XYZ file of C-alpha atoms in Angstrom:
698
model
C 25.709 34.307 -11.369
C 22.411 31.644 -11.257
C 19.279 31.148 -13.163
C 15.906 30.952 -11.287
C 12.861 29.397 -12.015
C 9.664 29.201 -10.134
C 6.020 27.613 -10.480
C 3.363 27.016 -8.261
C 2.986 23.539 -7.370
C -0.251 22.165 -5.510
C -0.680 25.900 -4.012
C 3.352 26.066 -2.892
C 5.876 27.836 -4.401
C 8.516 25.182 -6.238
C 12.031 26.858 -7.128
C 14.686 25.708 -8.565
C 18.509 27.296 -9.099
C 20.718 26.599 -11.526
C 24.283 26.893 -11.693
C 24.323 28.073 -8.178
C 25.975 25.035 -5.936
C 27.933 22.558 -7.139
C 28.790 23.064 -10.576
C 31.425 20.363 -10.503
C 28.538 18.028 -11.169
C 27.119 17.251 -14.495
C 24.057 18.320 -13.583
C 22.995 19.756 -10.037
C 19.318 21.795 -9.413
C 19.426 23.026 -6.340
C 15.375 22.417 -5.279
C 13.227 24.584 -3.095
C 9.647 23.564 -2.218
C 8.351 25.921 0.357
C 11.190 25.720 3.290
C 12.079 21.917 2.229
C 15.885 22.645 0.821
C 17.566 19.998 -1.628
C 20.453 19.774 -3.419
C 20.203 17.226 -6.196
C 23.062 16.369 -8.535
C 23.922 13.465 -11.527
C 27.162 12.882 -12.500
C 28.570 10.273 -15.099
C 31.644 8.428 -15.557
C 34.090 9.481 -18.519
C 34.285 6.230 -19.527
C 32.289 2.977 -19.108
C 32.502 0.351 -16.571
C 34.380 -3.036 -17.978
C 33.252 -6.260 -17.292
C 29.637 -5.588 -16.829
C 26.362 -5.811 -19.448
C 23.992 -3.461 -17.341
C 23.699 -0.149 -16.630
C 25.306 0.756 -13.493
C 23.062 3.389 -12.077
C 23.810 4.175 -8.271
C 20.471 6.501 -6.527
C 20.884 8.082 -3.195
C 18.869 10.071 -0.792
C 20.986 11.234 2.168
C 18.498 12.651 5.265
C 20.736 14.823 7.535
C 19.316 15.142 10.772
C 20.115 18.947 10.685
C 17.673 19.453 8.449
C 14.554 19.032 11.497
C 16.667 20.357 13.870
C 17.544 17.246 15.558
C 21.665 15.919 16.274
C 22.258 12.245 15.602
C 21.387 10.217 18.961
C 24.090 7.394 19.940
C 27.947 7.477 20.486
C 29.275 9.054 17.154
C 26.390 12.155 16.924
C 26.668 11.422 13.196
C 24.122 9.901 10.824
C 24.895 6.210 10.153
C 23.687 4.025 7.818
C 20.617 4.850 5.478
C 17.506 4.471 7.244
C 14.726 2.378 5.796
C 13.063 5.706 4.278
C 15.929 6.925 2.276
C 16.197 3.065 0.597
C 12.556 3.167 -0.260
C 13.240 6.832 -1.406
C 15.840 5.762 -3.779
C 13.676 3.285 -5.294
C 10.888 5.504 -5.838
C 13.749 7.890 -7.409
C 15.295 4.932 -9.162
C 12.086 2.746 -10.518
C 11.136 5.685 -12.983
C 14.480 6.723 -14.448
C 16.027 4.076 -15.232
C 14.133 2.611 -18.145
C 14.496 6.193 -19.464
C 18.667 5.737 -20.205
C 19.911 4.115 -23.192
C 20.058 0.441 -22.624
C 23.495 -0.043 -24.462
C 24.679 2.433 -21.654
C 27.702 1.118 -19.603
C 29.014 4.445 -17.676
C 28.911 5.181 -14.064
C 25.819 7.274 -12.979
C 25.093 8.904 -9.925
C 21.853 10.468 -8.191
C 22.692 11.892 -5.650
C 20.314 13.833 -2.925
C 21.132 15.738 0.354
C 18.136 16.572 2.097
C 19.181 20.103 3.965
C 15.935 21.429 5.619
C 12.531 20.231 5.986
C 8.989 21.665 5.895
C 6.514 19.334 6.907
C 3.746 20.272 4.767
C 5.908 19.971 1.623
C 8.052 16.494 0.790
C 11.748 16.267 0.598
C 11.214 13.059 -1.281
C 8.998 14.268 -3.725
C 11.818 17.410 -4.101
C 14.467 14.700 -4.438
C 12.350 13.285 -6.915
C 11.747 16.307 -8.847
C 15.304 17.352 -8.799
C 16.950 14.017 -10.020
C 14.995 14.508 -12.965
C 15.809 18.091 -13.366
C 19.720 17.315 -12.644
C 19.838 14.657 -15.095
C 17.854 16.191 -17.950
C 19.734 19.037 -17.977
C 23.026 17.415 -18.045
C 24.992 15.918 -20.690
C 24.167 12.189 -19.765
C 22.159 10.768 -22.633
C 18.576 10.483 -20.955
C 15.271 10.502 -23.091
C 13.051 12.564 -20.407
C 12.240 14.436 -18.085
C 10.014 12.897 -15.944
C 8.212 14.482 -13.068
C 5.899 13.430 -10.089
C 3.089 14.029 -7.880
C 1.668 12.623 -4.634
C -1.772 12.128 -4.243
C -3.814 11.904 -1.038
C -7.686 11.318 -0.604
C -9.485 13.086 1.965
C -12.870 12.769 2.892
C -13.226 11.625 -0.935
C -11.656 14.490 -2.117
C -8.231 13.995 -4.335
C -5.386 16.301 -2.423
C -2.088 16.808 -4.557
C 1.108 16.837 -2.636
C -0.727 16.607 0.869
C 0.378 18.577 3.751
C 1.646 16.612 6.577
C -1.931 17.590 8.166
C -3.694 16.162 4.900
C -1.244 13.031 5.193
C -2.602 12.521 8.534
C -6.218 12.372 7.936
C -5.481 11.183 4.290
C -7.116 7.300 3.630
C -4.243 7.170 -0.167
C -0.824 7.419 -0.225
C -0.289 7.716 -3.716
C 2.954 8.663 -5.795
C 2.963 8.419 -9.836
C 5.438 9.238 -11.883
C 4.922 10.192 -15.913
C 7.065 10.848 -18.732
C 5.281 13.391 -21.367
C 2.990 10.741 -22.418
C 2.655 8.204 -20.148
C 2.521 6.438 -16.612
C 6.076 5.125 -15.998
C 5.857 4.163 -11.942
C 2.844 3.889 -9.361
C 3.356 3.491 -5.370
C 0.803 3.138 -3.551
C -0.236 2.695 0.032
C -4.692 2.844 0.537
C -6.904 2.135 3.172
C -8.881 -0.078 1.022
C -9.562 2.204 -2.171
C -11.709 1.752 -4.785
C -10.064 0.279 -8.389
C -12.211 3.109 -10.262
C -11.357 5.722 -7.373
C -7.516 4.195 -7.854
C -7.355 4.717 -11.728
C -8.744 7.900 -11.015
C -6.021 9.620 -9.066
C -3.523 7.767 -10.994
C -4.430 9.733 -13.899
C -4.807 13.222 -11.824
C -2.016 13.025 -11.048
C -0.757 12.200 -13.880
C -1.901 15.106 -15.585
C -0.365 17.513 -12.694
C 2.819 15.934 -13.955
C 2.069 17.254 -17.469
C 2.342 20.677 -15.943
C 5.808 20.019 -14.168
C 7.428 18.426 -17.100
C 5.845 21.780 -19.446
C 8.228 23.905 -16.551
C 11.330 21.513 -16.783
C 11.634 22.011 -20.262
C 11.936 25.963 -19.845
C 15.024 25.148 -18.065
C 16.587 22.900 -20.245
C 15.964 25.363 -23.024
C 17.860 27.860 -21.197
C 20.291 25.816 -19.355
C 20.202 22.276 -20.570
C 24.069 20.656 -22.460
C 24.510 18.896 -25.326
C 24.273 15.367 -24.571
C 27.704 13.794 -24.547
C 28.218 10.654 -27.000
C 28.967 7.576 -25.637
C 30.742 4.145 -26.106
C 27.754 1.780 -27.192
C 27.329 -1.443 -25.558
C 24.937 -3.393 -28.286
C 25.445 -6.896 -29.100
C 26.385 -6.775 -32.953
C 23.757 -8.415 -34.631
C 26.604 -10.377 -36.592
C 26.709 -12.477 -33.682
C 23.222 -13.118 -33.147
C 22.729 -14.310 -36.924
C 25.922 -16.408 -36.205
C 24.058 -17.352 -32.964
C 20.633 -18.620 -34.656
C 22.223 -20.414 -37.472
C 24.056 -22.811 -34.100
C 20.941 -22.591 -32.129
C 17.902 -21.779 -34.510
C 14.534 -20.216 -33.031
C 12.387 -23.553 -32.774
C 15.466 -25.071 -30.373
C 15.169 -22.016 -28.281
C 11.444 -21.860 -27.932
C 11.922 -25.509 -26.748
C 14.688 -24.800 -24.115
C 12.757 -22.086 -22.513
C 9.704 -23.239 -22.649
C 9.110 -25.182 -19.588
C 7.128 -25.184 -16.211
C 10.462 -26.220 -14.054
C 12.887 -23.315 -13.651
C 15.698 -25.757 -13.298
C 14.592 -27.573 -16.110
C 14.967 -24.383 -18.171
C 18.118 -23.028 -16.749
C 19.764 -26.472 -17.135
C 18.681 -26.467 -20.831
C 20.200 -22.429 -21.399
C 23.777 -23.469 -19.605
C 23.750 -26.599 -22.592
C 23.377 -23.932 -24.954
C 25.414 -21.358 -23.702
C 28.648 -24.138 -23.614
C 28.167 -25.080 -26.916
C 28.762 -21.763 -28.078
C 31.400 -21.002 -25.931
C 33.162 -23.896 -27.600
C 32.395 -22.610 -31.202
C 33.208 -18.789 -30.562
C 36.523 -20.393 -28.233
C 38.893 -18.640 -30.888
C 36.710 -15.785 -31.300
C 38.314 -13.039 -28.864
C 35.858 -10.508 -29.032
C 32.330 -12.054 -29.423
C 33.217 -14.913 -26.604
C 32.965 -12.394 -24.107
C 29.226 -11.205 -25.089
C 27.546 -14.889 -25.804
C 26.323 -14.536 -22.139
C 24.589 -11.161 -23.072
C 23.775 -11.961 -26.899
C 22.098 -15.676 -25.052
C 19.738 -13.056 -22.733
C 18.704 -11.130 -25.377
C 17.756 -14.025 -27.788
C 15.714 -15.314 -25.150
C 14.021 -12.313 -24.641
C 13.247 -12.291 -27.667
C 11.908 -15.726 -27.958
C 9.962 -15.347 -24.923
C 8.510 -12.135 -26.030
C 6.911 -13.390 -29.556
C 5.379 -16.463 -28.181
C 3.387 -14.094 -26.215
C 2.535 -11.342 -27.977
C 1.808 -12.995 -31.404
C 0.834 -17.185 -30.493
C -0.295 -15.928 -27.038
C 1.719 -18.919 -25.732
C 3.244 -18.360 -22.082
C 6.868 -20.884 -20.298
C 4.981 -23.067 -18.757
C 1.496 -23.629 -20.809
C -0.380 -20.913 -19.284
C -3.506 -18.872 -20.547
C -2.838 -15.324 -20.259
C -5.094 -14.893 -17.196
C -4.109 -18.567 -15.096
C -2.585 -18.086 -11.799
C -0.111 -21.247 -10.745
C -1.256 -23.739 -8.600
C -1.938 -22.276 -5.324
C -1.564 -23.810 -1.706
C -2.223 -22.782 1.600
C -1.528 -23.525 5.098
C -1.778 -22.566 9.045
C 0.289 -23.263 11.639
C 2.593 -25.466 10.257
C 5.543 -24.016 12.902
C 5.067 -24.960 17.022
C 5.345 -22.718 19.395
C 6.184 -19.342 17.538
C 2.497 -16.809 18.197
C 1.203 -17.796 14.054
C 2.521 -18.793 11.162
C 1.333 -19.628 7.441
C 2.899 -20.447 4.285
C 1.654 -19.738 0.462
C 2.731 -21.064 -2.139
C 2.278 -20.547 -6.344
C 4.279 -22.516 -8.514
C 7.290 -22.441 -7.914
C 7.310 -19.527 -5.271
C 7.054 -20.228 -1.431
C 6.666 -17.808 1.861
C 6.673 -19.198 4.988
C 5.196 -16.292 7.575
C 6.043 -16.033 11.026
C 3.880 -13.535 13.677
C 5.402 -12.137 16.736
C 3.347 -10.323 19.227
C 4.900 -8.520 22.109
C 3.652 -5.066 24.301
C 4.141 -2.080 22.875
C 6.932 -0.800 24.362
C 8.901 -2.854 21.787
C 7.203 -0.687 18.843
C 10.057 0.309 15.960
C 11.838 3.887 16.990
C 11.793 5.661 14.205
C 14.484 8.691 14.057
C 14.332 10.401 10.974
C 12.688 13.066 9.247
C 9.278 12.835 9.021
C 8.061 14.550 12.421
C 4.518 12.817 12.457
C 6.518 8.900 12.573
C 8.425 8.393 15.807
C 7.788 5.041 15.981
C 6.305 1.981 14.347
C 3.878 -0.663 15.929
C 3.703 -3.328 13.107
C 6.984 -4.363 11.232
C 7.139 -6.197 8.202
C 10.565 -8.042 7.498
C 11.397 -9.939 4.299
C 14.445 -12.550 3.713
C 15.418 -13.731 0.544
C 18.173 -16.610 0.702
C 19.977 -17.960 -2.238
C 18.865 -21.314 -1.418
C 15.671 -19.888 -2.824
C 17.187 -19.482 -6.483
C 19.158 -22.281 -6.384
C 21.943 -20.764 -5.741
C 25.160 -20.402 -3.257
C 26.260 -16.838 -1.337
C 26.751 -15.721 1.739
C 24.465 -13.620 3.669
C 25.188 -10.799 4.000
C 21.930 -9.281 5.434
C 18.948 -7.404 3.531
C 19.598 -5.226 0.343
C 17.695 -2.731 -0.556
C 15.298 -4.724 -2.515
C 14.227 -6.672 0.487
C 14.059 -3.948 2.075
C 11.542 -2.466 -0.471
C 9.485 -5.881 -1.005
C 9.129 -5.622 3.562
C 8.159 -2.465 3.047
C 5.245 -2.909 0.450
C 3.971 -5.908 1.709
C 3.403 -3.757 5.231
C 2.141 -0.844 3.494
C -0.689 -3.747 2.110
C -0.982 -4.896 5.649
C -0.735 -1.774 7.894
C -4.758 -0.158 6.616
C -6.397 -3.689 7.997
C -4.982 -3.411 11.565
C -6.642 -3.533 14.598
C -5.805 -0.355 16.318
C -3.819 -0.277 19.629
C -6.684 0.392 21.972
C -8.230 -2.712 20.024
C -5.310 -4.493 20.303
C -2.228 -3.972 22.432
C 0.501 -5.254 20.579
C 3.606 -4.387 18.873
C 3.159 -6.659 16.225
C 6.227 -8.124 13.806
C 5.801 -10.636 11.022
C 8.639 -12.429 8.870
C 8.710 -13.150 5.681
C 10.836 -15.888 4.756
C 11.463 -17.000 1.164
C 11.831 -20.941 0.658
C 11.484 -21.285 -3.216
C 11.262 -18.264 -5.317
C 9.967 -18.132 -9.376
C 8.343 -14.618 -9.166
C 6.665 -11.930 -6.932
C 7.442 -12.937 -3.711
C 6.585 -9.887 -2.685
C 2.899 -10.663 -3.287
C 3.031 -13.714 -1.951
C 4.107 -12.781 1.259
C 1.150 -10.514 1.914
C -0.822 -13.771 1.798
C 1.131 -15.714 3.688
C 1.189 -12.462 6.126
C -2.140 -12.026 6.295
C -3.152 -16.168 7.180
C -0.360 -16.067 9.299
C -1.653 -12.584 11.426
C -4.842 -14.096 11.683
C -3.513 -17.097 13.100
C -1.882 -15.394 15.703
C -5.209 -13.887 16.907
C -4.764 -10.822 15.576
C -8.030 -9.530 14.827
C -7.541 -7.660 11.320
C -10.420 -6.534 9.934
C -9.755 -8.268 6.387
C -7.937 -11.294 4.728
C -5.436 -9.685 2.163
C -4.275 -11.023 -0.659
C -1.810 -9.557 -3.440
C -1.057 -10.441 -7.036
C 1.069 -8.900 -10.021
C 0.360 -8.616 -13.275
C 2.703 -8.666 -16.285
C 2.912 -7.252 -20.182
C 4.665 -7.536 -23.280
C 4.209 -4.848 -25.753
C 4.933 -4.927 -29.337
C 5.850 -1.943 -32.265
C 2.725 0.448 -31.730
C 1.233 1.531 -28.101
C -2.001 -0.815 -29.928
C -0.299 -3.791 -29.555
C 0.648 -5.585 -26.402
C -0.836 -8.451 -24.088
C -1.324 -8.411 -19.973
C -0.499 -11.713 -17.874
C -2.095 -12.309 -14.911
C 0.929 -14.086 -12.306
C 3.813 -13.352 -13.928
C 6.690 -15.957 -12.931
C 10.528 -15.303 -13.349
C 11.215 -15.337 -16.487
C 7.979 -13.257 -17.561
C 9.380 -10.869 -15.599
C 13.233 -10.641 -16.570
C 11.570 -10.942 -20.332
C 8.845 -8.422 -20.173
C 8.075 -4.940 -20.031
C 5.880 -4.016 -16.283
C 5.774 -5.929 -13.044
C 2.965 -4.096 -11.767
C 1.687 -5.767 -8.232
C -1.331 -5.024 -6.363
C -3.135 -5.878 -3.327
C -5.852 -5.391 -1.360
C -8.983 -7.202 0.117
C -12.418 -7.483 -1.503
C -13.511 -3.594 -0.502
C -10.429 -2.422 -2.411
C -7.035 -1.662 -3.288
C -4.192 -0.980 0.249
C -1.173 -1.367 -1.625
C -0.123 -0.792 -4.826
C 4.205 -0.736 -7.225
C 4.750 -0.867 -11.044
C 8.066 -1.337 -12.195
C 8.098 -1.145 -15.893
C 11.056 -1.061 -18.094
C 9.578 0.628 -21.331
C 8.711 4.314 -21.488
C 5.416 5.131 -20.009
C 1.895 2.911 -19.347
C -0.974 3.641 -21.591
C -4.426 4.215 -19.961
C -5.880 0.804 -20.932
C -3.039 -1.234 -19.543
C -3.238 0.069 -16.458
C -7.067 -0.374 -16.288
C -6.727 -3.842 -17.666
C -3.801 -4.427 -15.113
C -6.142 -3.423 -11.880
C -8.949 -5.097 -13.012
C -7.151 -8.522 -13.613
C -5.571 -8.080 -10.731
C -9.004 -7.408 -8.696
C -10.321 -10.874 -10.612
C -6.549 -12.526 -9.653
C -6.773 -11.249 -5.949
C -10.606 -12.284 -4.889
C -10.242 -16.339 -6.033
C -6.861 -15.799 -3.785
C -8.295 -14.736 -0.508
C -11.776 -17.477 -1.754
C -10.398 -20.026 -3.227
C -7.466 -20.474 -1.698
C -6.989 -18.282 2.117
C -9.972 -19.018 3.540
C -10.353 -22.755 3.053
C -6.931 -22.359 5.099
C -8.122 -19.463 7.986
C -11.052 -17.836 7.005
C -10.911 -15.447 10.261
C -8.826 -14.611 13.325
C -8.220 -17.046 15.962
C -11.028 -15.176 19.254
C -7.568 -15.257 21.218
C -3.761 -15.124 21.190
C -2.001 -18.438 21.339
C -0.545 -20.251 24.228
C 2.762 -18.974 24.054
C 1.731 -15.467 23.085
C 1.837 -12.799 25.680
C -1.217 -11.601 27.167
C -2.016 -8.034 27.701
C -4.773 -6.383 30.539
C -4.954 -2.867 30.061
C -5.885 -0.308 32.589
C -6.312 3.438 33.030
C -4.882 4.676 36.236
C -5.142 8.853 36.996
C -1.942 10.492 35.524
C -1.286 12.396 38.261
C -1.326 8.836 40.411
C 1.957 7.380 38.144
C 4.686 8.300 40.386
C 2.749 5.983 42.621
C 2.942 3.623 40.469
C 6.491 4.374 39.298
C 7.680 5.018 42.667
C 11.234 6.519 43.608
C 13.783 5.785 40.989
C 11.463 2.694 39.396
C 11.402 0.981 43.490
C 7.654 0.388 43.101
C 7.130 -0.974 39.674
C 10.052 -2.826 40.300
C 9.231 -4.758 43.128
C 5.727 -5.731 41.166
C 7.211 -6.634 38.414
C 9.894 -8.934 40.171
C 7.073 -10.090 42.464
C 4.785 -11.254 39.478
C 7.167 -11.787 36.642
C 5.277 -9.395 34.079
C 5.982 -6.401 31.618
C 4.610 -3.130 32.892
C 4.327 -0.397 30.513
C 2.685 3.239 31.180
C 2.109 5.918 29.064
C 2.019 9.397 30.297
C -1.966 9.768 29.847
C -2.131 7.151 32.364
C -2.436 3.667 30.250
C -1.313 1.011 32.075
C -0.385 -2.613 29.887
C 0.568 -5.805 32.213
C 1.820 -8.338 29.747
C 3.115 -12.029 30.836
C 1.945 -15.491 29.756
C 0.320 -16.321 33.647
C -2.897 -15.202 33.768
C -2.633 -15.534 37.617
C -0.075 -13.482 38.221
C -0.671 -10.657 35.601
C -4.090 -10.715 37.655
C -1.970 -10.206 40.930
C -0.012 -7.215 39.057
C -3.528 -5.671 38.231
C -4.373 -5.601 41.992
C -1.175 -4.254 42.935
C -1.647 -1.521 40.915
C -5.539 -0.969 41.798
C -4.511 -0.579 45.080
C -1.317 2.000 44.923
C -3.355 4.131 42.856
C -7.016 3.907 44.939
C -7.155 6.229 48.408
C -8.096 4.661 51.135
C -11.614 5.145 52.746
C -13.173 4.062 55.862
C -14.643 0.342 55.468
C -12.234 -0.697 53.005
C -11.087 -4.174 53.674
C -7.382 -4.888 52.391
C -4.795 -8.087 52.799
C -1.143 -6.859 53.367
C 1.977 -8.108 54.770
C 3.512 -7.185 57.963
C 6.434 -5.087 57.440
C 7.330 -3.359 60.628
C 6.603 -3.849 64.075
C 6.405 -1.386 67.100
C 6.070 -1.119 70.498
C 2.260 0.719 69.288
C 1.175 -1.430 66.628
C 2.443 -2.916 63.509
C 2.704 -1.891 59.423
C 0.991 -3.705 56.352
C 2.017 -4.188 52.987
C -0.552 -3.766 50.888
C 1.688 -3.203 47.756
C 4.649 -2.449 47.168
C 4.780 1.632 48.523
C 1.350 1.262 49.952
C 1.423 1.045 53.712
C -1.432 1.255 56.682
C -0.381 1.413 60.440
C -2.884 -1.030 62.894
C -2.205 0.616 66.138
C -1.785 -2.007 69.414
C -5.146 -1.751 70.436
C -6.781 -2.897 67.331
C -4.662 -5.940 66.799
C -6.719 -8.360 68.291
C -10.046 -8.493 70.602
C -8.791 -9.445 74.068
C -5.718 -6.979 75.653
C -2.421 -7.608 74.337
C 1.073 -6.151 75.819
C 3.367 -7.300 72.551
C 2.421 -7.089 69.155
C 4.645 -10.264 68.602
C 2.091 -11.867 70.454
C 0.038 -12.273 67.309
C 2.057 -10.864 65.001
C 5.732 -11.559 63.225
C 7.298 -9.950 60.216
C 5.962 -11.167 57.046
C 2.196 -12.651 58.044
C -0.310 -12.115 55.691
C -3.751 -10.527 57.069
C -6.555 -8.230 56.643
C -7.119 -5.242 57.708
C -10.567 -2.853 57.790
C -9.946 0.492 56.974
C -11.169 3.361 59.841
C -9.989 6.666 57.932
C -8.364 9.467 59.424
C -7.329 9.537 63.402
C -7.562 12.212 65.198
C -3.485 13.185 63.683
C -5.427 12.940 60.391
C -3.632 9.575 59.923
C -5.492 6.990 58.356
C -5.362 3.885 60.591
C -6.665 0.056 59.842
C -7.700 -2.875 62.308
C -7.367 -6.475 61.878
C -10.100 -7.135 64.899
C -12.971 -5.084 63.412
C -13.024 -7.272 60.175
C -15.993 -8.626 59.633
C -16.180 -12.665 59.729
C -17.533 -12.802 55.864
C -14.030 -10.934 54.984
C -11.726 -13.020 56.968
C-alpha cells in the first residue's frame, strides 16, 4: 500500500505518491503535475567520505526522450550526456537546497530526478524541484527544510503562476522563486526589461504561493517522514581555533587578508599555513584540519570587519565599484570583439555571425524550443585564477554562467526578420576575481554592438553580496563583490538589465533565506550600479550598434518566393540550387514559407545569386528581355540557359536578321546573348528571339 497526497497548484492538480516506487531510497516521491510525471529520490551514504572539507551533494535531472514520445537521434539511439537544460535544472535544484544541509555533514547525498512523461503545460523542471524537496524532507537525511518553488510569468502585465506553454510563449518574464517557511532562498529570472518594482512584486507573490506548498509538504512529512539519522560531525574543534589564534592573532590575520591584490593575499595566507603546519607537525589529529580551520578563521575575520567596521578587504566603500575599463575591436578579423575589466576580473568577448541555418538544433523535452538562434558560451581557464590544471571542457559552472549571460541578452536582440543571422558570442575569462558572469554580460553587449548587431539597448550586469549577523536586522549589502567576499559572504545576487529594466537575475545564498528588505536593497543597488556602468564606461567605448556588419562578417540578402516555386529553385536532387552555389560561391537557405537567405562575402556574387533565383521563380512573359548562355545547338535553333534549370528556345529564324542555313554560323556553345520573350507559339511553347531585341537592350 502507498499513500497519495494532492493539492491544487495554479489550477492544476499536484499529486504525490509516497511508498509506491523506489522504496530502498532514503526518500522517494512519485510526482504527478497534470500529466507530467517525475520520480524524485534522495539517497545518502552510510559513512562520510574521507579526505574532503565540503558537503558532497550531487543533483541529477535525467531527461528521457520517451517522456515526449521521441526516439533519440544518432547511431546509439540512446540518451547521451546531459543537455544544457538538464544541467541548468540540476543547478536550480541544488542552489536552494544546499544551504539547508548541515555544514559539517560529509556523507555523500544524491538527489535524482527521472522525467517519465511531460505535459507541456506542467513544467517537469518545477515538478523535479518540488519532488527533490519532498524526497529529502521525508527521508532520514538531516535537512532544515522543506523548500518550495514556484515559476512566475508576466502576460499582458498580469502575473501568472506556473504558466502553461501558451502563457510562456507570451510571457515577458520567466521567474523561478524558491522559499523556506520564512524567507526567499533562491531567485532565477529572465525578463524582457521588466521594471524593478514589478520584479519585486512577482518575487514576493511567488513566495506567498510557496508557503501553501510548504504547508502541503508538512502534511506529507507528518504522515510519512522518517526520523533524521545521527551523523559524524566534521566541525573544526574549538580547541584548534583557540590554538591558531594564539599563534596568529586577529590583528595579523586582518593584515594578511585585507589587500586589494588577490595574489598578495593568497601568498600571505600560504605563509601563515606553512607556519601552522610546522607548529602542529606532530599533532596527527589537528594537522589535517589546519586548512579548513584557517579558511574558517579568514571567513570570521572578513565578516567581522565588513559587518562591524564596514571595512572591505580592498578598502572600498560599501557601495563602491572596483575600477572599470572597456574597449572594443581589440581582436582583428573576427566579426566583433570587446573587453570589459572590473578590478581583477577581465572578460574578452568575441561575436561570430552566420546564416540562420547555423542555429543550434535542440532535441529536448520542451516542444516549444527546437532551435537556438543566439548562443552564448563562457570559458574559465585555470590561468585566469593563477592556477594550472588540464582543460576538460566546460563544467556545470561554465554552462550555467554562459546561460545566465545568454538569458540577459536575448531580450535586446533584433528579430530574425530585422537581422537574419545566427549569433554566437564567446566569453573568454582572462582574469577572475568575482562575478565574471556579469562581466560577460557587459563584454557581450559591447561585442554585439561592435559586430553590427542592432541590439535595442546596452545591457550591463553587476553582483551584490551580503554579510549577516545574529538577527535579521543585522546585515550589510555590498556592491560589486570580489572573490573573497563571495567565498566568505552569504549571498551572490547577480542582476543584469538595461535602462528600462531587468533582463536576468540569479541569486545564490549560503544562509537560510533572505528577508524582503535585503532583496529590495540588493535590487536597488544593482540598478544604480548597472546604470553607472552603462553610462560612464560602456557607452564611452561604444554607444550604439555599428550601422552594418564588419568587413569579414558574412552579408545576407533576404528575398521571398512563392512556396510552390521552392522545388524549381532546389531542382531535382538539389541540382539547380547547387549549380547556383557553385557558380556564385554563396550559401543559400530556403524555408518552407518561401523565405530565401543568400549569404556570402562578395556582394556582386550575392546579387548574381539573387538574380538567378528571381529568373527561376518568374514566369516568362512576352516582351521580357533576358541574358542567357547557349547550352545546346540543334538544326532548328538553339537553347539558352537563363539560370540553372531555366531554359528557353530560339528558333533558327529568330537568331539573325539575315537568313542563315546553320545555327553555328552565328552562335557557338557558351556564348552569352540577350533574347526577348515572344510568348507562346502555336504549339503552346514559350519562344525567344535574339534578332528582335531592341537596340537599347543589347
